[in-house]
């Protein structure tokens, strides 16, 4: 029986670059009276200097502390009292800020983003307050949590050797505590230039009207020099790199295997790994779930991540495919690794047949469509695609590209995932 | 920081007002009760070529052993049918870009799934097959029991989960609402034969609700569902949990977690059901106390004092009890001061009406969040299945914004007295007792465990 296929529609996109260098993408979709606004700055965890681990994320918090026209909390109050929600996040290669709101609050959201692009309002008091908040964020997500930071914080230092790729993006407490208002000023001046940002607005909007509003609010944000993005590439492992991590909260062990991937900029070379990842661990029909969980009962859970932050399309080179498995105390980690290697070898040797590939593609297509049903997640995807690939339209085109991946490409992708070019991290259960 | 170093400080500008409110188009809905007693509601939202379904079966946890059995039903229902193995079911779902999964709580079992729109007939076929002939093969059931035990062990190692469980126990005691998760060893005792009989007894169509949302034609889908599920019959009626006893708050429960760098605070108590005429007012009271970022407690213990990352109070609606529960994870050294601020904000919202501005702002926020959360197929399916199962209609979604916007400060105050008054709240803290114990005892009685 053939797999189900549908045709996904490519969104309408209007583009402009303002005089100050800000790139703008508007994408009307009038199916619901909601809009989303996203600003992506081209600076992330990889750009923070040594001695300032966690600074990109701390700075993200500071962007909510008031701006040129607004006191602390006013930004948040304006969004929420307009019926909206908001947040920001810090990734390896970008920091983003976004709102989802009723359509009638669109101009207000544009104003608020422009106001903090003009200048955030950082004081000693706000800085000290947000350092305390970030420390609690790290405690709740990492230090006080079983499997906290596994493997997103603990695998990169095994797989990578250079500071930008290997360091802890949440930051050490000493580094966070030594951050100053001047550091924040310098970071803003250097990285938050309008020419270093992309603005994407999606949802129930009229493109021409909205472009006028964008020009009105962002047009006079002063232009500044745009930093050159460094090449963060480094050599891939030539032998297996191993480490152990004792997790004192964890009741059972876990394992992460990580490999370098081709440069995501080359979509044709990259997508076979996205498909392979799904074939390996998405759903009960996937190969590693069948082998490790159902047939051999070696693992209680297994998953594959593309990118340490688990989004294949939010990261530039160099990046990672990782396999994460949780297993019982009575199962030796080596057995899990051996079975995983055998399954990878099976794909590398025999490939996948067309029927399996079609099923995997149907599942991926469905996930892509479901993701694009929400105005905010669709707008965020468009912003990442625009920033990193200059093509917001990929939000609608991606499923078509995925469907072009051939069985031979998936086979060849699996053949690159070998024991001698990976990192292996064993999480040891240290709970009493 | 006042602006880029090379520029003059920017002059303050006026924040733009709001435009004209645009309303969502009401969805096309079709509904039918099948001869088996199953109620089917189909709604068209064709934003993407996908369909979602939610089947809610009201089958309650009535005794202690039911909880582990319900947990195992969730994890074993798709292990095989009369016609297919687990792998064959998984392949069939993957082929339509779909998934199907079970979940349960003390009141019900839910089957949720989705597929690419052309795959809906197959999805319904699989749903019917699972409902009528799930086989619970013994070896696979034993494997899943071991796996679920391991998953539960990991879940119950999270301090936030321990705090939630201990708070539920404090408020609901031995009632089925008194815990969410069975112990790992309980699920190991559940046999394949007991699952087969539980399936027959519990998964009955009478009183169940099936909601479908997506790129579909509602009227045609009803016929298709009726055909696909014609074989799903079975004697039996919905079951409910025992009546919930009123609860008198006692001492603070302190659960020792030696070496913990944070304390997990849980503070809450009974609230009103969603069907109560004052539901909109209680939603506002809860949100003003500790809902979104602008709420009072977040401003106080996060943005002013830096004690915590993400405090939040939520309303929970079970079939026979509703409750409001605050969750806040705070630095160990400020455990007692954070609790003092929680008590202050509870007392403030329960003893003084909020300003008209604060109520109006929060009402606008809740109206917007409702619109956003129902603007996707999956969100609409999830929200509607909950509302309809509570006996509310599709028109509730249309009318609720007006209800929120009509609430007065005095009504918020009155609701806050009923659901947030400090004297009616139970408090549980998971943390390092050797560090936080004495300062908590300074605030009032403490039971340590």
PDB file of N, CA and C in Angstrom, chain A residues 1 3-4 6 30 32 65 69 72 80-81 83-84 104 108 111 118-120 122 129-130 136-137 140 144-147 185 189 204 220 249 285 290 294 297 300-301 326 359 363 366 370 373-374, chain B residues 1 3-5 12-14 16 19-20 22 45 47 86-87 90-91 94-98 114 118 143 147 150-151 154 157-159 257 262 292-294 302-303 307 309 329 331 364-365 368 376-377:
ATOM      1  N   UNK A   1       0.858  -1.198   0.000  1.00  0.00           N
ATOM      2  CA  UNK A   1       0.000   0.000   0.000  1.00  0.00           C
ATOM      3  C   UNK A   1       0.891   1.244   0.000  1.00  0.00           C
ATOM      4  N   UNK A   3       2.319   5.040   0.585  1.00  0.00           N
ATOM      5  CA  UNK A   3       2.165   5.987   1.677  1.00  0.00           C
ATOM      6  C   UNK A   3       1.326   7.179   1.221  1.00  0.00           C
ATOM      7  N   UNK A   4       0.675   7.812   2.172  1.00  0.00           N
ATOM      8  CA  UNK A   4      -0.165   8.966   1.892  1.00  0.00           C
ATOM      9  C   UNK A   4       0.694  10.175   1.526  1.00  0.00           C
ATOM     10  N   UNK A   6       0.374  14.498   0.401  1.00  0.00           N
ATOM     11  CA  UNK A   6      -0.465  15.684   0.213  1.00  0.00           C
ATOM     12  C   UNK A   6       0.426  16.750  -0.391  1.00  0.00           C
ATOM     13  N   UNK A  30      -4.662  34.571   6.436  1.00  0.00           N
ATOM     14  CA  UNK A  30      -5.825  35.184   7.067  1.00  0.00           C
ATOM     15  C   UNK A  30      -6.782  34.152   7.638  1.00  0.00           C
ATOM     16  N   UNK A  32      -6.914  32.792  10.629  1.00  0.00           N
ATOM     17  CA  UNK A  32      -7.319  33.087  12.004  1.00  0.00           C
ATOM     18  C   UNK A  32      -6.896  34.516  12.323  1.00  0.00           C
ATOM     19  N   UNK A  65      13.893  44.072  30.136  1.00  0.00           N
ATOM     20  CA  UNK A  65      13.944  44.885  31.350  1.00  0.00           C
ATOM     21  C   UNK A  65      13.641  46.364  31.106  1.00  0.00           C
ATOM     22  N   UNK A  69      11.803  53.781  25.411  1.00  0.00           N
ATOM     23  CA  UNK A  69      10.582  54.503  25.810  1.00  0.00           C
ATOM     24  C   UNK A  69       9.851  53.851  26.973  1.00  0.00           C
ATOM     25  N   UNK A  72      10.866  49.110  33.093  1.00  0.00           N
ATOM     26  CA  UNK A  72      10.832  47.669  33.359  1.00  0.00           C
ATOM     27  C   UNK A  72       9.386  47.172  33.446  1.00  0.00           C
ATOM     28  N   UNK A  80       0.915  41.434  27.029  1.00  0.00           N
ATOM     29  CA  UNK A  80      -0.064  40.541  27.657  1.00  0.00           C
ATOM     30  C   UNK A  80      -1.437  41.199  27.775  1.00  0.00           C
ATOM     31  N   UNK A  81      -1.481  42.485  28.037  1.00  0.00           N
ATOM     32  CA  UNK A  81      -2.797  43.126  28.153  1.00  0.00           C
ATOM     33  C   UNK A  81      -3.424  43.364  26.778  1.00  0.00           C
ATOM     34  N   UNK A  83      -3.672  40.834  24.876  1.00  0.00           N
ATOM     35  CA  UNK A  83      -4.126  39.478  24.561  1.00  0.00           C
ATOM     36  C   UNK A  83      -3.022  38.612  24.001  1.00  0.00           C
ATOM     37  N   UNK A  84      -1.768  39.034  24.180  1.00  0.00           N
ATOM     38  CA  UNK A  84      -0.672  38.309  23.554  1.00  0.00           C
ATOM     39  C   UNK A  84       0.170  37.515  24.522  1.00  0.00           C
ATOM     40  N   UNK A 104      -5.347  42.704  15.950  1.00  0.00           N
ATOM     41  CA  UNK A 104      -5.511  44.145  16.147  1.00  0.00           C
ATOM     42  C   UNK A 104      -4.394  44.748  17.000  1.00  0.00           C
ATOM     43  N   UNK A 108       1.282  47.586  17.816  1.00  0.00           N
ATOM     44  CA  UNK A 108       1.876  47.698  19.138  1.00  0.00           C
ATOM     45  C   UNK A 108       3.099  46.773  19.276  1.00  0.00           C
ATOM     46  N   UNK A 111       6.023  48.225  17.427  1.00  0.00           N
ATOM     47  CA  UNK A 111       6.600  49.325  18.212  1.00  0.00           C
ATOM     48  C   UNK A 111       7.509  48.788  19.316  1.00  0.00           C
ATOM     49  N   UNK A 118      16.200  49.794  19.399  1.00  0.00           N
ATOM     50  CA  UNK A 118      16.844  51.105  19.532  1.00  0.00           C
ATOM     51  C   UNK A 118      17.773  51.105  20.742  1.00  0.00           C
ATOM     52  N   UNK A 119      17.299  50.623  21.873  1.00  0.00           N
ATOM     53  CA  UNK A 119      18.181  50.464  23.037  1.00  0.00           C
ATOM     54  C   UNK A 119      17.426  49.851  24.200  1.00  0.00           C
ATOM     55  N   UNK A 120      17.945  48.751  24.733  1.00  0.00           N
ATOM     56  CA  UNK A 120      17.382  48.240  25.984  1.00  0.00           C
ATOM     57  C   UNK A 120      17.854  49.126  27.142  1.00  0.00           C
ATOM     58  N   UNK A 122      19.388  48.864  30.595  1.00  0.00           N
ATOM     59  CA  UNK A 122      20.025  47.965  31.551  1.00  0.00           C
ATOM     60  C   UNK A 122      20.589  48.771  32.707  1.00  0.00           C
ATOM     61  N   UNK A 129      19.299  41.480  39.362  1.00  0.00           N
ATOM     62  CA  UNK A 129      18.050  40.724  39.450  1.00  0.00           C
ATOM     63  C   UNK A 129      18.027  39.587  38.425  1.00  0.00           C
ATOM     64  N   UNK A 130      18.411  39.880  37.182  1.00  0.00           N
ATOM     65  CA  UNK A 130      18.311  38.852  36.147  1.00  0.00           C
ATOM     66  C   UNK A 130      19.414  37.802  36.271  1.00  0.00           C
ATOM     67  N   UNK A 136      18.452  30.659  38.930  1.00  0.00           N
ATOM     68  CA  UNK A 136      17.326  29.775  39.271  1.00  0.00           C
ATOM     69  C   UNK A 136      16.877  28.952  38.058  1.00  0.00           C
ATOM     70  N   UNK A 137      16.946  29.566  36.876  1.00  0.00           N
ATOM     71  CA  UNK A 137      16.606  28.825  35.650  1.00  0.00           C
ATOM     72  C   UNK A 137      17.565  27.640  35.491  1.00  0.00           C
ATOM     73  N   UNK A 140      16.772  24.945  38.129  1.00  0.00           N
ATOM     74  CA  UNK A 140      15.554  24.148  37.910  1.00  0.00           C
ATOM     75  C   UNK A 140      15.731  23.221  36.708  1.00  0.00           C
ATOM     76  N   UNK A 144      19.319  20.885  39.699  1.00  0.00           N
ATOM     77  CA  UNK A 144      18.432  20.205  40.639  1.00  0.00           C
ATOM     78  C   UNK A 144      17.571  19.153  39.929  1.00  0.00           C
ATOM     79  N   UNK A 145      17.976  18.767  38.715  1.00  0.00           N
ATOM     80  CA  UNK A 145      17.111  17.955  37.860  1.00  0.00           C
ATOM     81  C   UNK A 145      17.859  16.695  37.404  1.00  0.00           C
ATOM     82  N   UNK A 146      17.276  15.519  37.591  1.00  0.00           N
ATOM     83  CA  UNK A 146      17.917  14.338  37.010  1.00  0.00           C
ATOM     84  C   UNK A 146      18.005  14.493  35.491  1.00  0.00           C
ATOM     85  N   UNK A 147      19.118  14.078  34.920  1.00  0.00           N
ATOM     86  CA  UNK A 147      19.369  14.199  33.473  1.00  0.00           C
ATOM     87  C   UNK A 147      19.370  15.661  33.014  1.00  0.00           C
ATOM     88  N   UNK A 185      26.339  46.712  27.457  1.00  0.00           N
ATOM     89  CA  UNK A 185      26.404  47.799  26.475  1.00  0.00           C
ATOM     90  C   UNK A 185      27.244  47.380  25.260  1.00  0.00           C
ATOM     91  N   UNK A 189      25.938  46.912  21.455  1.00  0.00           N
ATOM     92  CA  UNK A 189      26.511  47.719  20.373  1.00  0.00           C
ATOM     93  C   UNK A 189      27.058  46.837  19.254  1.00  0.00           C
ATOM     94  N   UNK A 204      -2.626  37.199  10.234  1.00  0.00           N
ATOM     95  CA  UNK A 204      -3.748  37.941   9.668  1.00  0.00           C
ATOM     96  C   UNK A 204      -3.341  39.409   9.453  1.00  0.00           C
ATOM     97  N   UNK A 220      13.801  54.299  11.526  1.00  0.00           N
ATOM     98  CA  UNK A 220      14.798  55.236  12.044  1.00  0.00           C
ATOM     99  C   UNK A 220      15.631  54.662  13.187  1.00  0.00           C
ATOM    100  N   UNK A 249      21.520  12.835  40.563  1.00  0.00           N
ATOM    101  CA  UNK A 249      20.060  12.749  40.727  1.00  0.00           C
ATOM    102  C   UNK A 249      19.450  11.593  39.944  1.00  0.00           C
ATOM    103  N   UNK A 285       7.509   2.367  14.592  1.00  0.00           N
ATOM    104  CA  UNK A 285       7.954   1.658  13.391  1.00  0.00           C
ATOM    105  C   UNK A 285       9.432   1.912  13.111  1.00  0.00           C
ATOM    106  N   UNK A 290      12.419  -0.368  17.374  1.00  0.00           N
ATOM    107  CA  UNK A 290      12.126  -1.800  17.230  1.00  0.00           C
ATOM    108  C   UNK A 290      13.219  -2.650  17.847  1.00  0.00           C
ATOM    109  N   UNK A 294      11.828  -2.738  21.534  1.00  0.00           N
ATOM    110  CA  UNK A 294      10.828  -3.805  21.403  1.00  0.00           C
ATOM    111  C   UNK A 294      11.455  -5.204  21.349  1.00  0.00           C
ATOM    112  N   UNK A 297      14.859  -5.354  24.205  1.00  0.00           N
ATOM    113  CA  UNK A 297      14.633  -4.773  25.555  1.00  0.00           C
ATOM    114  C   UNK A 297      15.929  -4.269  26.193  1.00  0.00           C
ATOM    115  N   UNK A 300      14.986   1.632  27.470  1.00  0.00           N
ATOM    116  CA  UNK A 300      13.597   1.981  27.761  1.00  0.00           C
ATOM    117  C   UNK A 300      13.133   3.119  26.866  1.00  0.00           C
ATOM    118  N   UNK A 301      14.078   3.810  26.262  1.00  0.00           N
ATOM    119  CA  UNK A 301      13.751   4.937  25.397  1.00  0.00           C
ATOM    120  C   UNK A 301      14.945   5.208  24.511  1.00  0.00           C
ATOM    121  N   UNK A 326      18.180   5.672  26.995  1.00  0.00           N
ATOM    122  CA  UNK A 326      18.098   5.433  28.438  1.00  0.00           C
ATOM    123  C   UNK A 326      17.962   3.933  28.647  1.00  0.00           C
ATOM    124  N   UNK A 359       7.124   5.870   3.927  1.00  0.00           N
ATOM    125  CA  UNK A 359       6.427   5.998   5.222  1.00  0.00           C
ATOM    126  C   UNK A 359       7.094   7.051   6.104  1.00  0.00           C
ATOM    127  N   UNK A 363       5.494  10.654   7.493  1.00  0.00           N
ATOM    128  CA  UNK A 363       5.477  11.062   8.906  1.00  0.00           C
ATOM    129  C   UNK A 363       6.158  12.425   9.100  1.00  0.00           C
ATOM    130  N   UNK A 366       3.899  15.171   7.732  1.00  0.00           N
ATOM    131  CA  UNK A 366       2.812  15.446   8.662  1.00  0.00           C
ATOM    132  C   UNK A 366       3.316  16.311   9.827  1.00  0.00           C
ATOM    133  N   UNK A 370       1.978  20.034  10.730  1.00  0.00           N
ATOM    134  CA  UNK A 370       1.414  20.352  12.045  1.00  0.00           C
ATOM    135  C   UNK A 370       2.159  21.519  12.687  1.00  0.00           C
ATOM    136  N   UNK A 373       0.996  24.846  11.356  1.00  0.00           N
ATOM    137  CA  UNK A 373      -0.406  25.227  11.594  1.00  0.00           C
ATOM    138  C   UNK A 373      -0.506  26.349  12.620  1.00  0.00           C
ATOM    139  N   UNK A 374       0.513  26.506  13.444  1.00  0.00           N
ATOM    140  CA  UNK A 374       0.467  27.537  14.481  1.00  0.00           C
ATOM    141  C   UNK A 374       1.177  28.787  13.991  1.00  0.00           C
TER     142      UNK A 374
ATOM    143  N   UNK B   1      21.803  51.267  30.584  1.00  0.00           N
ATOM    144  CA  UNK B   1      22.213  51.559  29.217  1.00  0.00           C
ATOM    145  C   UNK B   1      21.167  52.469  28.582  1.00  0.00           C
ATOM    146  N   UNK B   3      21.494  53.783  25.306  1.00  0.00           N
ATOM    147  CA  UNK B   3      21.479  53.739  23.848  1.00  0.00           C
ATOM    148  C   UNK B   3      22.853  53.411  23.356  1.00  0.00           C
ATOM    149  N   UNK B   4      22.976  53.175  22.052  1.00  0.00           N
ATOM    150  CA  UNK B   4      24.284  52.893  21.494  1.00  0.00           C
ATOM    151  C   UNK B   4      25.250  54.037  21.836  1.00  0.00           C
ATOM    152  N   UNK B   5      26.486  53.716  22.108  1.00  0.00           N
ATOM    153  CA  UNK B   5      27.443  54.719  22.583  1.00  0.00           C
ATOM    154  C   UNK B   5      27.631  55.860  21.593  1.00  0.00           C
ATOM    155  N   UNK B  12      11.787  59.152  24.402  1.00  0.00           N
ATOM    156  CA  UNK B  12      10.630  58.262  24.581  1.00  0.00           C
ATOM    157  C   UNK B  12       9.560  58.516  23.519  1.00  0.00           C
ATOM    158  N   UNK B  13       8.920  57.480  23.072  1.00  0.00           N
ATOM    159  CA  UNK B  13       7.853  57.602  22.077  1.00  0.00           C
ATOM    160  C   UNK B  13       6.571  57.012  22.646  1.00  0.00           C
ATOM    161  N   UNK B  14       5.451  57.403  22.060  1.00  0.00           N
ATOM    162  CA  UNK B  14       4.158  56.930  22.556  1.00  0.00           C
ATOM    163  C   UNK B  14       3.855  55.539  22.002  1.00  0.00           C
ATOM    164  N   UNK B  16       1.653  52.770  20.427  1.00  0.00           N
ATOM    165  CA  UNK B  16       0.428  52.820  19.607  1.00  0.00           C
ATOM    166  C   UNK B  16      -0.742  52.095  20.278  1.00  0.00           C
ATOM    167  N   UNK B  19      -5.862  48.235  17.125  1.00  0.00           N
ATOM    168  CA  UNK B  19      -6.740  48.392  15.963  1.00  0.00           C
ATOM    169  C   UNK B  19      -8.111  47.818  16.237  1.00  0.00           C
ATOM    170  N   UNK B  20      -8.844  47.606  15.153  1.00  0.00           N
ATOM    171  CA  UNK B  20     -10.202  47.088  15.270  1.00  0.00           C
ATOM    172  C   UNK B  20     -10.141  45.578  15.521  1.00  0.00           C
ATOM    173  N   UNK B  22     -10.777  41.824  15.310  1.00  0.00           N
ATOM    174  CA  UNK B  22     -11.302  40.901  14.293  1.00  0.00           C
ATOM    175  C   UNK B  22     -11.668  39.595  14.974  1.00  0.00           C
ATOM    176  N   UNK B  45     -11.516  22.605  10.160  1.00  0.00           N
ATOM    177  CA  UNK B  45     -10.521  23.668  10.154  1.00  0.00           C
ATOM    178  C   UNK B  45      -9.437  23.202   9.181  1.00  0.00           C
ATOM    179  N   UNK B  47      -6.771  24.506   7.765  1.00  0.00           N
ATOM    180  CA  UNK B  47      -5.545  25.298   7.653  1.00  0.00           C
ATOM    181  C   UNK B  47      -4.389  24.514   7.054  1.00  0.00           C
ATOM    182  N   UNK B  86       2.324  -5.286  16.745  1.00  0.00           N
ATOM    183  CA  UNK B  86       2.712  -3.916  17.077  1.00  0.00           C
ATOM    184  C   UNK B  86       3.407  -3.244  15.899  1.00  0.00           C
ATOM    185  N   UNK B  87       4.314  -3.971  15.251  1.00  0.00           N
ATOM    186  CA  UNK B  87       5.045  -3.406  14.115  1.00  0.00           C
ATOM    187  C   UNK B  87       4.112  -3.061  12.969  1.00  0.00           C
ATOM    188  N   UNK B  90       2.231   0.042  13.778  1.00  0.00           N
ATOM    189  CA  UNK B  90       3.118   1.201  13.682  1.00  0.00           C
ATOM    190  C   UNK B  90       3.395   1.562  12.221  1.00  0.00           C
ATOM    191  N   UNK B  91       3.613   0.547  11.386  1.00  0.00           N
ATOM    192  CA  UNK B  91       3.832   0.802   9.949  1.00  0.00           C
ATOM    193  C   UNK B  91       2.616   1.484   9.329  1.00  0.00           C
ATOM    194  N   UNK B  94       2.482   5.074  10.371  1.00  0.00           N
ATOM    195  CA  UNK B  94       3.544   5.845   9.733  1.00  0.00           C
ATOM    196  C   UNK B  94       3.179   6.128   8.262  1.00  0.00           C
ATOM    197  N   UNK B  95       2.557   5.147   7.616  1.00  0.00           N
ATOM    198  CA  UNK B  95       2.234   5.280   6.198  1.00  0.00           C
ATOM    199  C   UNK B  95       1.271   6.451   5.950  1.00  0.00           C
ATOM    200  N   UNK B  96       0.410   6.767   6.905  1.00  0.00           N
ATOM    201  CA  UNK B  96      -0.523   7.895   6.718  1.00  0.00           C
ATOM    202  C   UNK B  96      -0.014   9.152   7.434  1.00  0.00           C
ATOM    203  N   UNK B  97       1.270   9.169   7.761  1.00  0.00           N
ATOM    204  CA  UNK B  97       1.824  10.328   8.465  1.00  0.00           C
ATOM    205  C   UNK B  97       1.132  10.514   9.801  1.00  0.00           C
ATOM    206  N   UNK B  98       0.837   9.411  10.448  1.00  0.00           N
ATOM    207  CA  UNK B  98      -0.021   9.497  11.624  1.00  0.00           C
ATOM    208  C   UNK B  98       0.604   8.993  12.896  1.00  0.00           C
ATOM    209  N   UNK B 114      -3.593  11.571  14.937  1.00  0.00           N
ATOM    210  CA  UNK B 114      -3.742  12.440  13.787  1.00  0.00           C
ATOM    211  C   UNK B 114      -3.145  11.747  12.578  1.00  0.00           C
ATOM    212  N   UNK B 118      -5.840  12.711   3.766  1.00  0.00           N
ATOM    213  CA  UNK B 118      -6.348  11.553   3.008  1.00  0.00           C
ATOM    214  C   UNK B 118      -6.248  10.243   3.785  1.00  0.00           C
ATOM    215  N   UNK B 143       7.165  -6.991  28.794  1.00  0.00           N
ATOM    216  CA  UNK B 143       8.244  -6.083  28.403  1.00  0.00           C
ATOM    217  C   UNK B 143       7.854  -4.628  28.687  1.00  0.00           C
ATOM    218  N   UNK B 147       9.384  -1.696  31.197  1.00  0.00           N
ATOM    219  CA  UNK B 147       9.769  -0.402  30.644  1.00  0.00           C
ATOM    220  C   UNK B 147       9.034   0.736  31.362  1.00  0.00           C
ATOM    221  N   UNK B 150      10.493   1.449  34.686  1.00  0.00           N
ATOM    222  CA  UNK B 150      11.710   2.257  34.563  1.00  0.00           C
ATOM    223  C   UNK B 150      11.372   3.730  34.284  1.00  0.00           C
ATOM    224  N   UNK B 151      10.404   3.962  33.405  1.00  0.00           N
ATOM    225  CA  UNK B 151       9.992   5.347  33.102  1.00  0.00           C
ATOM    226  C   UNK B 151       9.458   6.034  34.359  1.00  0.00           C
ATOM    227  N   UNK B 154      12.183   7.051  36.671  1.00  0.00           N
ATOM    228  CA  UNK B 154      12.826   8.293  36.249  1.00  0.00           C
ATOM    229  C   UNK B 154      11.937   9.499  36.527  1.00  0.00           C
ATOM    230  N   UNK B 157      11.894  10.561  40.050  1.00  0.00           N
ATOM    231  CA  UNK B 157      13.161  11.106  40.554  1.00  0.00           C
ATOM    232  C   UNK B 157      13.219  12.617  40.370  1.00  0.00           C
ATOM    233  N   UNK B 158      12.240  13.186  39.646  1.00  0.00           N
ATOM    234  CA  UNK B 158      12.235  14.641  39.457  1.00  0.00           C
ATOM    235  C   UNK B 158      11.617  15.308  40.687  1.00  0.00           C
ATOM    236  N   UNK B 159      12.323  16.253  41.271  1.00  0.00           N
ATOM    237  CA  UNK B 159      11.808  16.859  42.509  1.00  0.00           C
ATOM    238  C   UNK B 159      10.459  17.548  42.318  1.00  0.00           C
ATOM    239  N   UNK B 257      14.948  16.494  50.912  1.00  0.00           N
ATOM    240  CA  UNK B 257      15.773  16.128  49.752  1.00  0.00           C
ATOM    241  C   UNK B 257      17.178  16.669  50.034  1.00  0.00           C
ATOM    242  N   UNK B 262      17.557  23.768  45.339  1.00  0.00           N
ATOM    243  CA  UNK B 262      16.295  24.500  45.257  1.00  0.00           C
ATOM    244  C   UNK B 262      15.260  23.810  46.125  1.00  0.00           C
ATOM    245  N   UNK B 292       0.214  34.797  34.080  1.00  0.00           N
ATOM    246  CA  UNK B 292       1.255  35.156  33.129  1.00  0.00           C
ATOM    247  C   UNK B 292       2.338  36.020  33.771  1.00  0.00           C
ATOM    248  N   UNK B 293       3.304  36.408  32.940  1.00  0.00           N
ATOM    249  CA  UNK B 293       4.466  37.144  33.428  1.00  0.00           C
ATOM    250  C   UNK B 293       4.086  38.404  34.212  1.00  0.00           C
ATOM    251  N   UNK B 294       3.020  39.096  33.788  1.00  0.00           N
ATOM    252  CA  UNK B 294       2.634  40.341  34.471  1.00  0.00           C
ATOM    253  C   UNK B 294       1.970  40.102  35.815  1.00  0.00           C
ATOM    254  N   UNK B 302      10.031  37.038  41.216  1.00  0.00           N
ATOM    255  CA  UNK B 302      11.012  36.921  40.141  1.00  0.00           C
ATOM    256  C   UNK B 302      11.621  38.289  39.812  1.00  0.00           C
ATOM    257  N   UNK B 303      10.776  39.200  39.335  1.00  0.00           N
ATOM    258  CA  UNK B 303      11.318  40.438  38.775  1.00  0.00           C
ATOM    259  C   UNK B 303      11.773  41.435  39.834  1.00  0.00           C
ATOM    260  N   UNK B 307      14.029  35.373  43.325  1.00  0.00           N
ATOM    261  CA  UNK B 307      14.011  34.116  44.070  1.00  0.00           C
ATOM    262  C   UNK B 307      13.807  32.896  43.170  1.00  0.00           C
ATOM    263  N   UNK B 309      12.609  31.282  38.890  1.00  0.00           N
ATOM    264  CA  UNK B 309      12.588  31.485  37.440  1.00  0.00           C
ATOM    265  C   UNK B 309      11.159  31.590  36.919  1.00  0.00           C
ATOM    266  N   UNK B 329       9.638  26.988  42.085  1.00  0.00           N
ATOM    267  CA  UNK B 329      10.889  26.360  42.499  1.00  0.00           C
ATOM    268  C   UNK B 329      11.865  27.481  42.816  1.00  0.00           C
ATOM    269  N   UNK B 331      15.372  29.208  45.155  1.00  0.00           N
ATOM    270  CA  UNK B 331      16.682  28.912  45.727  1.00  0.00           C
ATOM    271  C   UNK B 331      16.516  28.479  47.177  1.00  0.00           C
ATOM    272  N   UNK B 364      -8.338  40.872  28.878  1.00  0.00           N
ATOM    273  CA  UNK B 364      -7.878  40.935  27.484  1.00  0.00           C
ATOM    274  C   UNK B 364      -6.836  39.851  27.224  1.00  0.00           C
ATOM    275  N   UNK B 365      -5.946  39.665  28.201  1.00  0.00           N
ATOM    276  CA  UNK B 365      -4.914  38.644  28.026  1.00  0.00           C
ATOM    277  C   UNK B 365      -5.537  37.263  27.869  1.00  0.00           C
ATOM    278  N   UNK B 368      -7.181  36.752  24.528  1.00  0.00           N
ATOM    279  CA  UNK B 368      -6.200  36.544  23.467  1.00  0.00           C
ATOM    280  C   UNK B 368      -5.592  35.156  23.513  1.00  0.00           C
ATOM    281  N   UNK B 376      -5.190  26.530  16.206  1.00  0.00           N
ATOM    282  CA  UNK B 376      -4.630  25.396  15.463  1.00  0.00           C
ATOM    283  C   UNK B 376      -5.598  24.227  15.531  1.00  0.00           C
ATOM    284  N   UNK B 377      -5.422  23.296  14.599  1.00  0.00           N
ATOM    285  CA  UNK B 377      -6.255  22.098  14.615  1.00  0.00           C
ATOM    286  C   UNK B 377      -6.076  21.339  15.925  1.00  0.00           C
TER     287      UNK B 377
END
